[in-house]
mmCIF file of C-alpha atoms in Angstrom:
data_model
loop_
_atom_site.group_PDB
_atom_site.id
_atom_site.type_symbol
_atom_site.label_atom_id
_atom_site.label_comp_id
_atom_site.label_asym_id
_atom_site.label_seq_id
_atom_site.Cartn_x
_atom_site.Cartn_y
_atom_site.Cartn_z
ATOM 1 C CA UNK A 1 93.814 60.539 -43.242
ATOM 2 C CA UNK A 2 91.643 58.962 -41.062
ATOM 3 C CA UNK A 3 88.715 58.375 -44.225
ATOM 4 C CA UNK A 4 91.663 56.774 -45.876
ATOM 5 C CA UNK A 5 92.434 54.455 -43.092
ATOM 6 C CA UNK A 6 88.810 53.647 -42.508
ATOM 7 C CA UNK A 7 87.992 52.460 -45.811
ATOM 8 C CA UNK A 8 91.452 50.630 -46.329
ATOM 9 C CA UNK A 9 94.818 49.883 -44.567
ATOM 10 C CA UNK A 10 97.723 48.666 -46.829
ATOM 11 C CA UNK A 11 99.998 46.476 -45.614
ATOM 12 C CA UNK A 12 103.701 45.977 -45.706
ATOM 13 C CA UNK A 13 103.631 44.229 -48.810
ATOM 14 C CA UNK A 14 101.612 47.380 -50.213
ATOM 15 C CA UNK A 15 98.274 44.934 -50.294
ATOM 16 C CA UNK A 16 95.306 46.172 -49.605
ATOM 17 C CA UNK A 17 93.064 44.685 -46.154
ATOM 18 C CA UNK A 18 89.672 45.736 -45.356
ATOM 19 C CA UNK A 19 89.050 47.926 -42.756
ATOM 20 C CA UNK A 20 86.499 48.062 -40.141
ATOM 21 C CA UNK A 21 84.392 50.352 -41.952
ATOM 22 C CA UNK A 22 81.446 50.530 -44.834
ATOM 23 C CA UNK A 23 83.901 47.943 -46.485
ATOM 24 C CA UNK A 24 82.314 44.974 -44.488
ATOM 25 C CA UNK A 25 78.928 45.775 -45.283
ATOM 26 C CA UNK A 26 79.519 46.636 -48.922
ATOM 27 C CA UNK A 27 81.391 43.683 -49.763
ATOM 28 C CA UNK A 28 78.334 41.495 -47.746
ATOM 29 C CA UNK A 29 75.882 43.208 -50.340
ATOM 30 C CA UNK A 30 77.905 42.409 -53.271
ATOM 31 C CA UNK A 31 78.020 38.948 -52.173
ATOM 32 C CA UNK A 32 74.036 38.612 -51.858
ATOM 33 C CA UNK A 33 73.907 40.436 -54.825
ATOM 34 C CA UNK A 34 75.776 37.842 -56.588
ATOM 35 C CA UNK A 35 74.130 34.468 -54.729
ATOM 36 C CA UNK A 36 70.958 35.813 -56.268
ATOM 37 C CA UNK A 37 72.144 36.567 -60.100
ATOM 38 C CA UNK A 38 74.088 32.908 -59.787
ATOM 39 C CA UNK A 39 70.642 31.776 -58.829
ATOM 40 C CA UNK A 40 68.579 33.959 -60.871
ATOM 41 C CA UNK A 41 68.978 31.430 -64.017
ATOM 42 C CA UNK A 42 67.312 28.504 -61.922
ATOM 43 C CA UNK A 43 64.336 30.451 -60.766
ATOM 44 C CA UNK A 44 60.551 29.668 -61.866
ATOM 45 C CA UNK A 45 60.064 31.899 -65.280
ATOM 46 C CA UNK A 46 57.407 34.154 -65.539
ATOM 47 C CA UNK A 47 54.605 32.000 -66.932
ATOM 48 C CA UNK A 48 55.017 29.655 -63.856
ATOM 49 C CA UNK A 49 54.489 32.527 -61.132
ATOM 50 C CA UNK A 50 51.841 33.697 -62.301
ATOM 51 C CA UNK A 51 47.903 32.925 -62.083
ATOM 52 C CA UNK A 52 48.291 30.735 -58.532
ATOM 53 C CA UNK A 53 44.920 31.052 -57.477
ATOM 54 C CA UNK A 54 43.461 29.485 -60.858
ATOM 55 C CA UNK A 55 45.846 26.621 -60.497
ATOM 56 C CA UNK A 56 45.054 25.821 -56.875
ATOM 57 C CA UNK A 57 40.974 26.051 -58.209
ATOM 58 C CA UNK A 58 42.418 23.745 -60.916
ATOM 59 C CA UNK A 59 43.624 21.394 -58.039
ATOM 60 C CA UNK A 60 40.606 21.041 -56.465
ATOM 61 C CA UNK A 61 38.176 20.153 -59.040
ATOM 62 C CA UNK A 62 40.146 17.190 -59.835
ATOM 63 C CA UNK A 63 40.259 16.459 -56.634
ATOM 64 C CA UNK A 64 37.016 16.318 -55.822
ATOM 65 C CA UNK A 65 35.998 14.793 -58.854
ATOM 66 C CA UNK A 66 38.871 12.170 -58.052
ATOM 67 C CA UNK A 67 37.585 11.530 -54.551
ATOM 68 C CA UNK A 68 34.038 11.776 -55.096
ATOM 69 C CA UNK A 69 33.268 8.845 -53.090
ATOM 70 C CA UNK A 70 34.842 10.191 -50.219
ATOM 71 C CA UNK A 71 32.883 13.495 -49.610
ATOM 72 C CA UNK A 72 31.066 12.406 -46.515
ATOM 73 C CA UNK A 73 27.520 12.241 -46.296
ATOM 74 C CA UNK A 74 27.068 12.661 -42.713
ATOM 75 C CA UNK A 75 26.178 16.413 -43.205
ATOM 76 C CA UNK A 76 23.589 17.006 -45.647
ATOM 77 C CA UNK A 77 24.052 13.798 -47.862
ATOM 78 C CA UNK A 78 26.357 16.148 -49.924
ATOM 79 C CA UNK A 79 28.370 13.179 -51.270
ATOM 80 C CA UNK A 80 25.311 12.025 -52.924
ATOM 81 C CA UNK A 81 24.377 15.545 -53.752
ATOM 82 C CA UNK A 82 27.680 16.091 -55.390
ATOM 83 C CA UNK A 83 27.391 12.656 -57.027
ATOM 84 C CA UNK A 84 23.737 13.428 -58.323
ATOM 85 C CA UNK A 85 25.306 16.385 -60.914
ATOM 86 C CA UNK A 86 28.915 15.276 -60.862
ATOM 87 C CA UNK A 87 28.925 15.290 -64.625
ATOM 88 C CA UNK A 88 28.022 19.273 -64.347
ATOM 89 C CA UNK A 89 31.089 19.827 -62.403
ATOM 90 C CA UNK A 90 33.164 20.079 -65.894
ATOM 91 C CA UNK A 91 31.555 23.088 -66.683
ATOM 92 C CA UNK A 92 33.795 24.625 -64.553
ATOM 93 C CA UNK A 93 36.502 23.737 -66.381
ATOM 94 C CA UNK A 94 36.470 26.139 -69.381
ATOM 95 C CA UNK A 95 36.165 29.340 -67.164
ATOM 96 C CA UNK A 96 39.332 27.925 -65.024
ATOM 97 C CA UNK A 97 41.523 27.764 -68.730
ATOM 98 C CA UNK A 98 40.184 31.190 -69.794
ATOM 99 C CA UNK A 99 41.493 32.305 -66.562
ATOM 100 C CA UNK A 100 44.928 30.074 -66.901
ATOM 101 C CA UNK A 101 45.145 31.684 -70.547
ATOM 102 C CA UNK A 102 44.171 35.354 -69.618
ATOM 103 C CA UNK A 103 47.132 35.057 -66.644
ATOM 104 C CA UNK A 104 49.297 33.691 -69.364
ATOM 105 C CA UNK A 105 49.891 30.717 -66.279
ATOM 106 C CA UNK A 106 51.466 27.866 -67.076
ATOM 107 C CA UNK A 107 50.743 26.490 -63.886
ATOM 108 C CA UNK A 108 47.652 26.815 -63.661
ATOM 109 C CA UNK A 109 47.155 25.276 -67.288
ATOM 110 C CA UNK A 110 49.380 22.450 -65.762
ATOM 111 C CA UNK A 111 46.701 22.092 -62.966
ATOM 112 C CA UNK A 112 44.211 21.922 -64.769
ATOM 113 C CA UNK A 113 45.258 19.008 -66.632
ATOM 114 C CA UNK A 114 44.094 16.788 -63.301
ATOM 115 C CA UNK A 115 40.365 17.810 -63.613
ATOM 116 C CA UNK A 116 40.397 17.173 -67.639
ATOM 117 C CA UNK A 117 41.562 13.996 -67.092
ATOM 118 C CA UNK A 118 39.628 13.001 -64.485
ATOM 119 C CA UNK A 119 36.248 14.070 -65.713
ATOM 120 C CA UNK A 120 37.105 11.905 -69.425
ATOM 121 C CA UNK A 121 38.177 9.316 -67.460
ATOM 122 C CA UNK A 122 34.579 9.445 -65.491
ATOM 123 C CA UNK A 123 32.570 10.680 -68.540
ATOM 124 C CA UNK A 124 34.582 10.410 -71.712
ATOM 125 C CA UNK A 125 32.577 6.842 -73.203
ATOM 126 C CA UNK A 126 29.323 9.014 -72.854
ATOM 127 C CA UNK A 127 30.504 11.423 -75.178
ATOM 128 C CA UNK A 128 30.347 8.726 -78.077
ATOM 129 C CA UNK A 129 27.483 7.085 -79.774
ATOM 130 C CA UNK A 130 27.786 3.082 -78.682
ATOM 131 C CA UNK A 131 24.506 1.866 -80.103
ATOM 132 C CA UNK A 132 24.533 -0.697 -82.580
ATOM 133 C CA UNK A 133 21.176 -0.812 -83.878
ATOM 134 C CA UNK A 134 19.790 -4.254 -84.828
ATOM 135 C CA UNK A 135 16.451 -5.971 -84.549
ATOM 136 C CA UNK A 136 15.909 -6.381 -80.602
ATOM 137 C CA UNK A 137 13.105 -6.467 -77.762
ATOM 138 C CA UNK A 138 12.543 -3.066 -77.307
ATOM 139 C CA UNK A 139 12.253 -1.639 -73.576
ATOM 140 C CA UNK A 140 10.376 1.503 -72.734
ATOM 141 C CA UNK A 141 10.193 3.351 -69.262
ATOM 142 C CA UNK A 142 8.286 6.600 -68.009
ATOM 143 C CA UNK A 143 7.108 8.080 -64.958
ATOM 144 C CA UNK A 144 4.245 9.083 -66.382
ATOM 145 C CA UNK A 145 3.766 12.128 -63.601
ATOM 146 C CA UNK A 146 0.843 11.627 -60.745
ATOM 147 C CA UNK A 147 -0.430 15.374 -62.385
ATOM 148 C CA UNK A 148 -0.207 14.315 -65.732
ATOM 149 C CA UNK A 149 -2.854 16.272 -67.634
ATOM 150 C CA UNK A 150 -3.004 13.611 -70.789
ATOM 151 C CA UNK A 151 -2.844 10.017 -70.054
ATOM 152 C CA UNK A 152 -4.628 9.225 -73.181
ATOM 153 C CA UNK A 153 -1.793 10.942 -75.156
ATOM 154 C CA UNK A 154 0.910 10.284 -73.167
ATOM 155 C CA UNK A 155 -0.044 6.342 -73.452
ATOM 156 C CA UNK A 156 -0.692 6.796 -77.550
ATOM 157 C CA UNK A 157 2.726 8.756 -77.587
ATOM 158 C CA UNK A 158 4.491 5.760 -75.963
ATOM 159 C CA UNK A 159 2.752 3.012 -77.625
ATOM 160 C CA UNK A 160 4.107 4.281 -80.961
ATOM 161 C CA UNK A 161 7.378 3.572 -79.889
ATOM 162 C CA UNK A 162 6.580 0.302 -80.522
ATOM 163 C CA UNK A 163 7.918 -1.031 -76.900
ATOM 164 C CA UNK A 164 7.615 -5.027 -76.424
ATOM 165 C CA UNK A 165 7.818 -4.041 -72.778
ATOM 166 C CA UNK A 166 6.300 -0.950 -71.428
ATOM 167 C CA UNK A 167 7.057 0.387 -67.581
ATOM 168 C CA UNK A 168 4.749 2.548 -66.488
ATOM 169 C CA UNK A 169 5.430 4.416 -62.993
ATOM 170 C CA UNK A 170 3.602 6.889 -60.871
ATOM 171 C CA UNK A 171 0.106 5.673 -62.125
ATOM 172 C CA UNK A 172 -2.583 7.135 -60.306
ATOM 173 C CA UNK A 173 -6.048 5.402 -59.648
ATOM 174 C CA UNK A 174 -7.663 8.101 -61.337
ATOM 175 C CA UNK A 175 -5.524 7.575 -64.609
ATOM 176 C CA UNK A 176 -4.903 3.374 -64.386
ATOM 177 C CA UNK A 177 -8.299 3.191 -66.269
ATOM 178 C CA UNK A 178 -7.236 5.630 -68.818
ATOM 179 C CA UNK A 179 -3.741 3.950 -69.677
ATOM 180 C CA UNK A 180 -5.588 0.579 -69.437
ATOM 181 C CA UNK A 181 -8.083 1.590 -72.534
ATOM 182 C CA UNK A 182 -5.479 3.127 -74.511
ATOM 183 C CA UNK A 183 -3.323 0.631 -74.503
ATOM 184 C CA UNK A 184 -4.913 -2.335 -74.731
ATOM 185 C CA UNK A 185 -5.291 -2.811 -78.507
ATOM 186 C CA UNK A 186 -1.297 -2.779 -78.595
ATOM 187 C CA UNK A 187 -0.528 -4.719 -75.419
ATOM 188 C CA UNK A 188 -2.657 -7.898 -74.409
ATOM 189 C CA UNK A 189 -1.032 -8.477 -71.512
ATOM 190 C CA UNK A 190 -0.290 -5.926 -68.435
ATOM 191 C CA UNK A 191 -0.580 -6.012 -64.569
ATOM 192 C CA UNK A 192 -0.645 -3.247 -62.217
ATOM 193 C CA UNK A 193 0.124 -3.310 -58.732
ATOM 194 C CA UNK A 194 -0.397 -0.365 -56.897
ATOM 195 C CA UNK A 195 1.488 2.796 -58.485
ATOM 196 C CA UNK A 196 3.677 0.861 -61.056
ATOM 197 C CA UNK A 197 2.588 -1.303 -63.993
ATOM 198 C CA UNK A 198 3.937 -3.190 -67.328
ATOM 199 C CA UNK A 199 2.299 -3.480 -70.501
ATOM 200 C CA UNK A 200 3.534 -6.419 -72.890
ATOM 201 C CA UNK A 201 3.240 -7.904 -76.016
ATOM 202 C CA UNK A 202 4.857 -11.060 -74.415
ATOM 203 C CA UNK A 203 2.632 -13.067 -71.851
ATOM 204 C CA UNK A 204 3.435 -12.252 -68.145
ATOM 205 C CA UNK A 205 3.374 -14.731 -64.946
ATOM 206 C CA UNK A 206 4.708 -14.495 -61.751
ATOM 207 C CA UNK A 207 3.611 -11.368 -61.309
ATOM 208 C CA UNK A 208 4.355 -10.254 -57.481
ATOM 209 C CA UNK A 209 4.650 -6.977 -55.271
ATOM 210 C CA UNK A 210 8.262 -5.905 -54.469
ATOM 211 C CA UNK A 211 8.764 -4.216 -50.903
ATOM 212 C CA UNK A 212 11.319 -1.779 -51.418
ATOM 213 C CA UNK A 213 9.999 -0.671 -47.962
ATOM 214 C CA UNK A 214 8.310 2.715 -48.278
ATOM 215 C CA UNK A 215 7.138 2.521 -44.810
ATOM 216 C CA UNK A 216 9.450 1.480 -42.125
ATOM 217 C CA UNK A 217 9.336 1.124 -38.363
ATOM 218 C CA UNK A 218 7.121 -0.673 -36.303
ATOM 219 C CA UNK A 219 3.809 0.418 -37.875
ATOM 220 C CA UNK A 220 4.783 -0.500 -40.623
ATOM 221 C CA UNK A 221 3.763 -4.374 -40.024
ATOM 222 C CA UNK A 222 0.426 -3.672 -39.001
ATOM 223 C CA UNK A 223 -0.726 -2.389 -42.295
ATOM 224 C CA UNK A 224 -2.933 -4.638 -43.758
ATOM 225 C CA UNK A 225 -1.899 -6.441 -47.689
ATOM 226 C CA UNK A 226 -4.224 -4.537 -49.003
ATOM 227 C CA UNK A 227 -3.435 -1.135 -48.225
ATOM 228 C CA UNK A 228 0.094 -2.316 -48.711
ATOM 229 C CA UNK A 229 -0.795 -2.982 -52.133
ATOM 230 C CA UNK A 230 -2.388 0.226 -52.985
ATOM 231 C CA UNK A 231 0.793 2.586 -52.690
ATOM 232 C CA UNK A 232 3.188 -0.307 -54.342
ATOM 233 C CA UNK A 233 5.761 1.134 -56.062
ATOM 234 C CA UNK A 234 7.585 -1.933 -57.366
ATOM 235 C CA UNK A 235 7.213 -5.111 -59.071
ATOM 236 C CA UNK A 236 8.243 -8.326 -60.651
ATOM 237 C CA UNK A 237 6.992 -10.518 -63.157
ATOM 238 C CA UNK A 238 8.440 -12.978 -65.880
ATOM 239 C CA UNK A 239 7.968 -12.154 -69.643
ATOM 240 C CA UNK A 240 8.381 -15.326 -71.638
ATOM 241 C CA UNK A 241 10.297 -14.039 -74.571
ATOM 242 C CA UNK A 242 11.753 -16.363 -77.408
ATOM 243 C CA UNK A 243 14.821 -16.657 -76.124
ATOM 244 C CA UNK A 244 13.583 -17.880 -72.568
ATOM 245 C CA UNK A 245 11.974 -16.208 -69.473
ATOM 246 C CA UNK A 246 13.086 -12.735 -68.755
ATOM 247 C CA UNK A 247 12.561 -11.672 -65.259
ATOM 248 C CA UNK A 248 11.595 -8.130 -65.430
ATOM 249 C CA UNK A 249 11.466 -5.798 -62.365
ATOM 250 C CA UNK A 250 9.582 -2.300 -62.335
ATOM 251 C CA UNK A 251 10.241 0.078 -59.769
ATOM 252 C CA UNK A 252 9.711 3.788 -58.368
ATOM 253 C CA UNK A 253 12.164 4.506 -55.725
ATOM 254 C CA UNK A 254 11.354 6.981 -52.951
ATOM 255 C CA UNK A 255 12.203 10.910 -53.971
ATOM 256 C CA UNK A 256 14.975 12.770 -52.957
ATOM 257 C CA UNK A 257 14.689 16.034 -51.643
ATOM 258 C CA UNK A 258 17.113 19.681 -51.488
ATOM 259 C CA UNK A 259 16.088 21.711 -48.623
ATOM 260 C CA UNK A 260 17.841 24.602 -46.658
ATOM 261 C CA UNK A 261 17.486 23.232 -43.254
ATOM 262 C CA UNK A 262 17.530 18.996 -44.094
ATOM 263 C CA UNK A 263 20.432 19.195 -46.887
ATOM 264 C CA UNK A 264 19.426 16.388 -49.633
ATOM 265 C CA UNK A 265 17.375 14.337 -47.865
ATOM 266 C CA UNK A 266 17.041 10.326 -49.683
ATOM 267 C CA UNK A 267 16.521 8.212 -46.585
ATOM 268 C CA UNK A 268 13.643 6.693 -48.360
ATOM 269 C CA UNK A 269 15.406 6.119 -51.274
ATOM 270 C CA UNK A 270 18.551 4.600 -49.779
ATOM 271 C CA UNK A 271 16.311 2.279 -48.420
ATOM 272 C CA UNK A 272 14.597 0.900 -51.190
ATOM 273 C CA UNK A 273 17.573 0.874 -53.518
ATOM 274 C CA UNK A 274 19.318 -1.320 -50.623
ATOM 275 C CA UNK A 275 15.657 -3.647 -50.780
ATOM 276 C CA UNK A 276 15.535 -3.678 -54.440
ATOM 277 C CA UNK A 277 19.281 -5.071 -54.662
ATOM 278 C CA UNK A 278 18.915 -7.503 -52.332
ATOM 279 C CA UNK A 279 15.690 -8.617 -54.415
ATOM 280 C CA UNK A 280 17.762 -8.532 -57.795
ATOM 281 C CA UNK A 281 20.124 -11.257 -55.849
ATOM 282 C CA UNK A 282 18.003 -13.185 -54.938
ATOM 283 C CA UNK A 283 16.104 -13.342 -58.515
ATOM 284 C CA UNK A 284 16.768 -17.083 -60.053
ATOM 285 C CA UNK A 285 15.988 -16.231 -63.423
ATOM 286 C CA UNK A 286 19.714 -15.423 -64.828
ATOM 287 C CA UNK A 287 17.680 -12.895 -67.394
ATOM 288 C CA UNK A 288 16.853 -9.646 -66.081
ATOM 289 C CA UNK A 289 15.866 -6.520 -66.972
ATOM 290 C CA UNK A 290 15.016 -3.459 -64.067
ATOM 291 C CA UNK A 291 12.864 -0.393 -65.337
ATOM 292 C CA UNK A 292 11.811 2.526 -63.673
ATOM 293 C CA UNK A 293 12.694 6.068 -62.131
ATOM 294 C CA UNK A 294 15.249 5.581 -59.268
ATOM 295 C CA UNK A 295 15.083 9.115 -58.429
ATOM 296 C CA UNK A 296 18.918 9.056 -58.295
ATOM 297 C CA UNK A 297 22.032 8.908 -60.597
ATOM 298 C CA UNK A 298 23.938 5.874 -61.396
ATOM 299 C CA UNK A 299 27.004 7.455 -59.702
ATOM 300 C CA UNK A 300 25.302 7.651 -56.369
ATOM 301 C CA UNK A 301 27.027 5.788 -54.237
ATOM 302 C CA UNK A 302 23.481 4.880 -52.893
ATOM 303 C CA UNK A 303 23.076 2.075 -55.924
ATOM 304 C CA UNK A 304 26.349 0.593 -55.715
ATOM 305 C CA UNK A 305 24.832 -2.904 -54.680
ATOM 306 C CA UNK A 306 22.444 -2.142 -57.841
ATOM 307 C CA UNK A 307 25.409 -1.235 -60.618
ATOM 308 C CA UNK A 308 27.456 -4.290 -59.083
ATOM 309 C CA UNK A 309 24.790 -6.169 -60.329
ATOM 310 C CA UNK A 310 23.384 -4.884 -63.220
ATOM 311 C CA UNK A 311 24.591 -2.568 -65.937
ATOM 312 C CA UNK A 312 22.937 0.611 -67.369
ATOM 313 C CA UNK A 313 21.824 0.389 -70.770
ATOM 314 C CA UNK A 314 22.919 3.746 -71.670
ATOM 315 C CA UNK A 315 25.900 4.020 -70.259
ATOM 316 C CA UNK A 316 26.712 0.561 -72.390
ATOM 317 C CA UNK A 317 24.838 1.342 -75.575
ATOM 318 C CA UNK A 318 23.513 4.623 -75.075
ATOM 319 C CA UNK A 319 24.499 8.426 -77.564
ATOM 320 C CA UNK A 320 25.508 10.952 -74.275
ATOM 321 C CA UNK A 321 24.169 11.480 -71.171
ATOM 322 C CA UNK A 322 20.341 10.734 -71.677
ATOM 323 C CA UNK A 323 19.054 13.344 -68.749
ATOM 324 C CA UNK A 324 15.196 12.754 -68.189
ATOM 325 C CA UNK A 325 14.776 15.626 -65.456
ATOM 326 C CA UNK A 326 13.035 17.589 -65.241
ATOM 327 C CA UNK A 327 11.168 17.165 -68.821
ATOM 328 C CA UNK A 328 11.672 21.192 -70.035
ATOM 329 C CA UNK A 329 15.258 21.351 -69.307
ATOM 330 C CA UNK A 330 17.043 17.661 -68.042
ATOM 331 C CA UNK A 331 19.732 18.187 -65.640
ATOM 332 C CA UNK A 332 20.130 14.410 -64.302
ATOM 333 C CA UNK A 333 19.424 10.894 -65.762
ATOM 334 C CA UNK A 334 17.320 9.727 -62.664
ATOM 335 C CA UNK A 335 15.211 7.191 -64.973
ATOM 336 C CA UNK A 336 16.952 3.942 -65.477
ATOM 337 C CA UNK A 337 16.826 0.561 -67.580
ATOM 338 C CA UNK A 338 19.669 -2.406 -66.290
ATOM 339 C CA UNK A 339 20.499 -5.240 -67.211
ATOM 340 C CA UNK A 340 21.702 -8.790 -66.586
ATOM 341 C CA UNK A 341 22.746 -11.603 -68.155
ATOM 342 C CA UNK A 342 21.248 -9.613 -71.977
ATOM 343 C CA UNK A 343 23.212 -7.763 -74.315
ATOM 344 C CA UNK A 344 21.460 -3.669 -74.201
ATOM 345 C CA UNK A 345 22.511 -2.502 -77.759
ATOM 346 C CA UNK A 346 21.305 0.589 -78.213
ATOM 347 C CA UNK A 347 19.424 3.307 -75.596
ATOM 348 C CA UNK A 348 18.222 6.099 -76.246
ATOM 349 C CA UNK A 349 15.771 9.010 -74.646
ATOM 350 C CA UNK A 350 12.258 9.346 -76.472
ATOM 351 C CA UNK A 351 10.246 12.640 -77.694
ATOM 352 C CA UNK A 352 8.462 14.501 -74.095
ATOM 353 C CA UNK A 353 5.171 13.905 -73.116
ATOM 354 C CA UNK A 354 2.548 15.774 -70.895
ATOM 355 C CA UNK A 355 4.667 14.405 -67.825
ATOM 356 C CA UNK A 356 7.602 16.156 -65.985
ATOM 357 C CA UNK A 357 9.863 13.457 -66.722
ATOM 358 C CA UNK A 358 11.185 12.455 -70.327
ATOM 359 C CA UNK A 359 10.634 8.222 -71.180
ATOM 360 C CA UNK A 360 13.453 6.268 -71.981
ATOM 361 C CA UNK A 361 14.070 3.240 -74.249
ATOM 362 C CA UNK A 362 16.487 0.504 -74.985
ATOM 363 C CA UNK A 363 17.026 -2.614 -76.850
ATOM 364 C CA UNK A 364 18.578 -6.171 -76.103
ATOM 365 C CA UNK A 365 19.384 -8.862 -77.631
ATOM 366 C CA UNK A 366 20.377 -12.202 -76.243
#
């Protein structure tokens, strides 16, 4: 019949041909049908389909802990912002493997193998205790806090540290008498110049302003020395240890500020780390210590002159991260001790005071 000849015609050899019919299109189904079970086998499994958005998540926290230098800073500063807590930024690394593990994804657990490594490759040596404790000079740094409701206590507090050098910052002329009684019986020797000070066991000379350039412009020049002087937030003197002289440098960088409209504003800043680095190589004296709240991280790219120069103390000899900000709950180290041309062997963050930031301490050896 004409069904019959539609679906098949046979041939004088009695072999079947296909027609012109539903023949053509069933035998093109069977043949997809059969590409994808011949292909089925090579296919991602399961585990590796699933859970894409966690992996691509994954992705970009290591890469933007990778390439952390290379978030611009033309909008915002937010390369230095994202510098400033880039430590934080593993946090979000547990809630990305719950995610990978609820979504049973190995891809995404294979993602997020670039931000674990990246972040211990950044932060791992924190996570261990590299002090060696041993008989040393002992250094000692605090902002003290311009609203500091105790500088009788707060100086008593540090002073039983038992500091050979004490950096003071953020003195006000209000509390410089105050710090100056309490701590003379323990330190003979001291100099303040403007804002910032040093207490010391060991005799100081060559005591001299540093201008890290808080003002800047063309007014700037016509203020006289003395009103210079008074708002000074850095210094430099030599201690004559044992050992030698040891040029010592005290500093309070300008602040940094997170607003809504301005992003993270640290113009200031900027500009008197860049002032204080070219002081540091210029300094003759191969010894050196610098002390004092920078007001930024030490992976801010805006102290990269600074850490080619010197080294952190904690981040050679120090037990974790040693945050000193803000004093009731630290987020960010922004309070500093480097070195050059000493060995820092241990650093560590002291007991708070009645100031907003937490003082810091190390010791070196020669």
């Amino acid at each position: 019949m004409d069904a019959d000849v539609d679906v098949a015609q046979t041939g004088p050899d009695g072999a079947g041909h296909p027609g012109t019919g539903t023949s053509t299109s069933t035998g093109a189904g069977a043949g997809r049908a059969g590409i994808r079970r011949a292909l089925r086998p090579a296919a991602l499994p399961g585990p590796f389909k699933r859970g894409p958005l966690p992996a691509a998540l994954a992705l970009l926290l290591g890469l933007l802990l990778a390439a952390h230098a290379h978030i611009p800073n033309r909008t915002g500063n937010l390369g230095s912002l994202a510098e400033t807590f880039l430590p934080w930024f593993g946090l979000f690394i547990p809630p990305l493997l719950a995610g990978a593990l609820w979504r049973r994804s190995a891809t995404a657990l294979l993602a997020l193998l670039l931000p674990a490594t990246v972040w211990l490759n950044l932060f791992g040596t924190l996570l261990t205790d590299k002090s060696h404790p041993a008989g040393g000079l002992i250094l000692v740094s605090h902002n003290v806090g311009a609203d500091n409701p105790d500088p009788t206590g707060t100086a008593h507090r540090l002073a039983a540290s038992h500091a050979r050098l004490l950096a003071l910052e953020e003195i006000t002329p209000q509390a410089k008498p105050l710090y100056e009684k309490a701590l003379a019986k323990t330190y003979p020797y001291h100099t303040v110049l403007g804002t910032v000070g040093l207490w010391s066991t060991l005799p100081l000379s060559h005591t001299r302003p540093v201008d890290i350039e808080p003002d800047y412009g063309p007014l700037a020049a016509t203020k006289p020395a003395d009103v210079k002087l008074a708002y000074n937030r850095a210094l430099r003197t030599t201690a004559a240890t044992p050992q030698g002289p040891l040029a010592v440098y005290v500093a309070h960088l300008g602040s940094a500020r997170l607003t809504p409209r301005a992003g993270f504003t640290t113009t200031s800043r900027d500009r008197g780390a860049q002032a204080l680095a070219q002081a540091v190589a210029a300094e003759p004296v191969k010894r050196l210590v610098l002390l004092g709240d920078l007001n930024g991280t030490m992976d801010d790219r805006a102290f990269t002159h600074l850490t080619t120069q010197l080294r952190p103390a904690q981040t050679t000899a120090g037990d974790g991260f040693g945050f000193t900000w803000p004093a009731p709950f630290p987020i960010a180290r922004i309070d500093h001790i480097l070195t050059r041309g000493v060995t820092p062997d241990s650093s560590w963050v002291l007991p708070a005071t009645t100031s907003d930031h937490l003082p810091i301490a190390a010791t070196i050896t020669w």
